[in-house]
Amino acid sequence: ECPYVRDLVDHCEFDTIYHEHLCYFSVTALHSLFRRHHLYINDIKRLTIHGGSLRLYVQRFENVSDAVNTLLSEERAAGVDTLDYYRDFAAAVQRLKTDLLTLLQKLKRAGKSIAAYGAAAKGATLLNYVGIGTETIDFVVDQNVHKHDKYMPGRHLPIYLPEQLLARMPDYVLLLAWNFRDEIISQQQYLKSGGRFILPVPTPKIV
């Protein structure tokens, strides 16, 4: 299994790229790589985990399924093997940065309070790239007890337990752990009490 580059690019998931997630694969690249070593991708399943992943079924004999050929065809049509595909991704990341900063600054000018949910590496990547710090976000919450009363790397935002959302009731919560959106939102009494979440990826929006 591995992260899928099309999901990364198509959903603008730039914040998943960090020290332990450096390689994102296309079926085109993997198809070529395995054949170079006399191995064959005979089947593939797409998974939703980590923003989009591939499960590969690789064997020493060739019996390629329709699922593999379909993805190869889709990648050719999308231009996954061209430089422009990745240039467009870079431009989309820059637009997301601008749009998210604009939204957060607008809310702050209106006197709104903002917290964040998710003290994982992807959250630190987003905060530091976009340039979001204590001037915008009051605090971060996370389920992991080992992170409580610590700080987000680079931006030094304090990290508390999720119950602080109800205790402090910020007007908005930036959902840094967007890949667990459904699970987090379903668990949060904060939302039922009138709070609002801001989803940063793929396009910043309030839910």
C-alpha positions in Angstrom: 0.0 0.0 0.0 1.1 3.6 -0.7 -0.2 7.1 -0.9 -1.7 7.9 -4.4 -0.4 11.0 -6.1 -3.6 11.7 -8.0 -5.5 12.1 -4.7 -2.7 14.3 -3.4 -2.9 16.6 -6.4 -6.6 16.5 -7.2 -7.6 17.3 -3.6 -4.7 19.7 -2.9 -3.5 17.6 0.0 -0.1 19.4 0.3 -0.1 19.2 4.1 0.3 15.4 4.0 3.9 15.9 2.7 6.4 15.9 5.5 9.4 14.0 6.9 7.8 10.5 6.9 5.5 11.0 3.9 7.9 12.0 1.1 6.9 9.6 -1.7 3.6 9.7 -3.6 3.1 7.2 -6.4 1.2 7.0 -9.6 0.1 3.7 -11.1 2.1 4.7 -14.2 5.3 5.0 -12.2 4.7 1.8 -10.2 3.7 -0.1 -13.3 7.1 0.7 -14.9 9.1 0.1 -11.7 7.7 -3.4 -11.1 8.0 -4.5 -14.7 11.7 -3.4 -14.6 12.1 -6.2 -12.0 9.9 -8.8 -13.8 7.0 -8.2 -11.4 3.4 -7.3 -12.4 0.7 -5.2 -10.8 -2.2 -7.5 -11.5 -4.8 -5.7 -9.4 -5.3 -2.5 -7.5 -7.8 -1.1 -5.0 -8.2 2.6 -4.1 -8.5 3.3 -0.4 -9.6 6.5 1.4 -7.1 6.3 4.2 -4.6 9.2 4.6 -6.3 11.2 1.9 -6.2 8.5 -0.7 -4.0 5.4 -1.0 -3.5 2.4 -3.3 -3.4 -1.2 -2.4 -1.4 -3.2 -4.9 -1.5 -6.9 -5.8 1.9 -7.7 -7.3 2.9 -11.1 -8.7 5.7 -12.7 -10.7 3.3 -13.6 -13.6 1.2 -11.2 -15.7 -2.6 -11.2 -15.3 -3.5 -7.5 -15.3 -7.0 -6.7 -14.3 -9.3 -4.1 -15.8 -8.9 -2.0 -12.6 -5.2 -1.5 -13.4 -5.7 -0.7 -17.1 -8.5 1.8 -16.2 -6.2 3.7 -13.8 -3.4 3.7 -16.3 -5.8 5.2 -18.9 -7.1 7.8 -16.5 -3.6 8.8 -15.6 -2.7 9.3 -19.2 -5.8 11.4 -19.8 -5.0 13.5 -16.7 -1.4 14.0 -17.7 0.1 12.5 -14.6 3.3 11.8 -16.6 3.7 15.5 -17.5 5.4 18.4 -15.7 2.3 20.7 -16.1 0.3 18.4 -13.9 2.6 19.2 -11.0 2.9 22.9 -11.9 -0.8 23.2 -11.7 -0.7 21.5 -8.2 1.8 24.1 -7.0 -0.5 26.9 -8.2 -3.5 25.3 -6.5 -1.5 25.1 -3.2 -0.7 28.8 -3.4 -4.4 29.6 -4.1 -5.4 27.6 -1.1 -2.9 29.5 1.1 -4.2 32.8 -0.1 -7.9 31.8 0.3 -7.4 30.4 3.8 -5.5 33.4 5.0 -8.2 35.7 3.6 -11.0 33.8 5.3 -9.3 33.7 8.7 -8.3 37.4 8.5 -11.9 38.3 7.6 -13.2 36.4 10.6 -10.7 38.0 13.0 -11.5 41.5 11.7 -15.1 40.7 12.6 -14.1 39.9 16.2 -14.5 36.1 15.9 -12.4 33.7 18.0 -10.8 30.7 16.3 -9.3 27.5 17.6 -7.9 24.5 15.7 -8.4 20.7 15.9 -5.6 18.2 15.3 -2.0 18.6 16.6 -0.6 16.1 14.1 2.3 16.7 11.7 0.0 17.6 8.8 -1.5 20.4 11.0 2.0 21.7 11.7 2.8 21.6 8.0 -0.3 23.6 7.1 0.1 26.2 9.9 3.7 26.9 9.1 3.3 27.0 5.3 0.2 29.2 5.4 1.7 31.4 8.2 -1.0 30.9 10.8 0.0 31.6 14.4 -1.1 33.0 17.7 -2.3 36.2 16.1 -5.1 34.1 14.5 -5.5 30.8 16.4 -6.0 30.9 20.2 -5.3 27.2 20.8 -5.3 23.7 19.3 -7.0 20.6 20.7 -6.1 17.0 20.2 -7.2 13.6 21.6 -3.6 12.5 22.3 -2.9 13.0 26.0 0.9 13.1 25.3 0.4 16.4 23.4 -1.6 18.2 26.0 0.1 21.3 27.5 2.7 21.2 24.7 3.0 23.5 21.7 2.7 23.2 17.9 6.1 23.2 16.3 7.1 26.5 14.7 4.0 28.5 15.6 3.9 27.7 19.4 0.2 27.3 19.7 -0.8 25.7 23.0 -2.4 22.2 22.8 -5.2 21.2 25.0 -7.7 18.3 25.3 -10.9 18.5 23.1 -13.1 19.4 26.0 -11.7 22.9 25.8 -13.8 23.5 22.8 -17.0 23.3 24.9 -15.4 25.1 27.8 -14.2 28.1 25.7 -16.6 27.9 22.8 -14.6 29.6 20.1 -16.7 30.9 17.2 -14.8 28.7 14.7 -12.5 25.7 14.7 -10.0 25.1 11.9 -10.0 21.4 11.3 -6.4 20.5 10.7 -7.1 16.8 10.9 -9.5 17.0 7.9 -8.8 13.4 6.9 -10.8 12.4 10.0 -13.5 15.0 9.3 -16.6 12.7 9.6 -15.4 11.0 12.8 -14.4 14.3 14.5 -17.6 16.1 13.6 -19.8 13.3 14.7 -18.0 13.2 18.1 -18.2 16.9 18.8 -20.8 18.4 21.0 -19.2 21.7 20.1 -20.8 21.7 16.7 -24.2 20.9 18.2 -23.8 23.8 20.6 -23.5 26.3 17.8 -19.8 26.1 16.9 -18.6 26.1 13.2 -15.8 24.1 11.6 -13.5 25.5 8.9 -12.3 22.8 6.4 -9.0 23.9 4.8 -8.6 21.3 2.1 -9.2 21.1 -0.8 -10.8 24.5 -0.8 -11.3 26.5 2.5 -15.0 26.5 3.5 -17.1 26.8 6.7 -19.4 23.9 7.7 
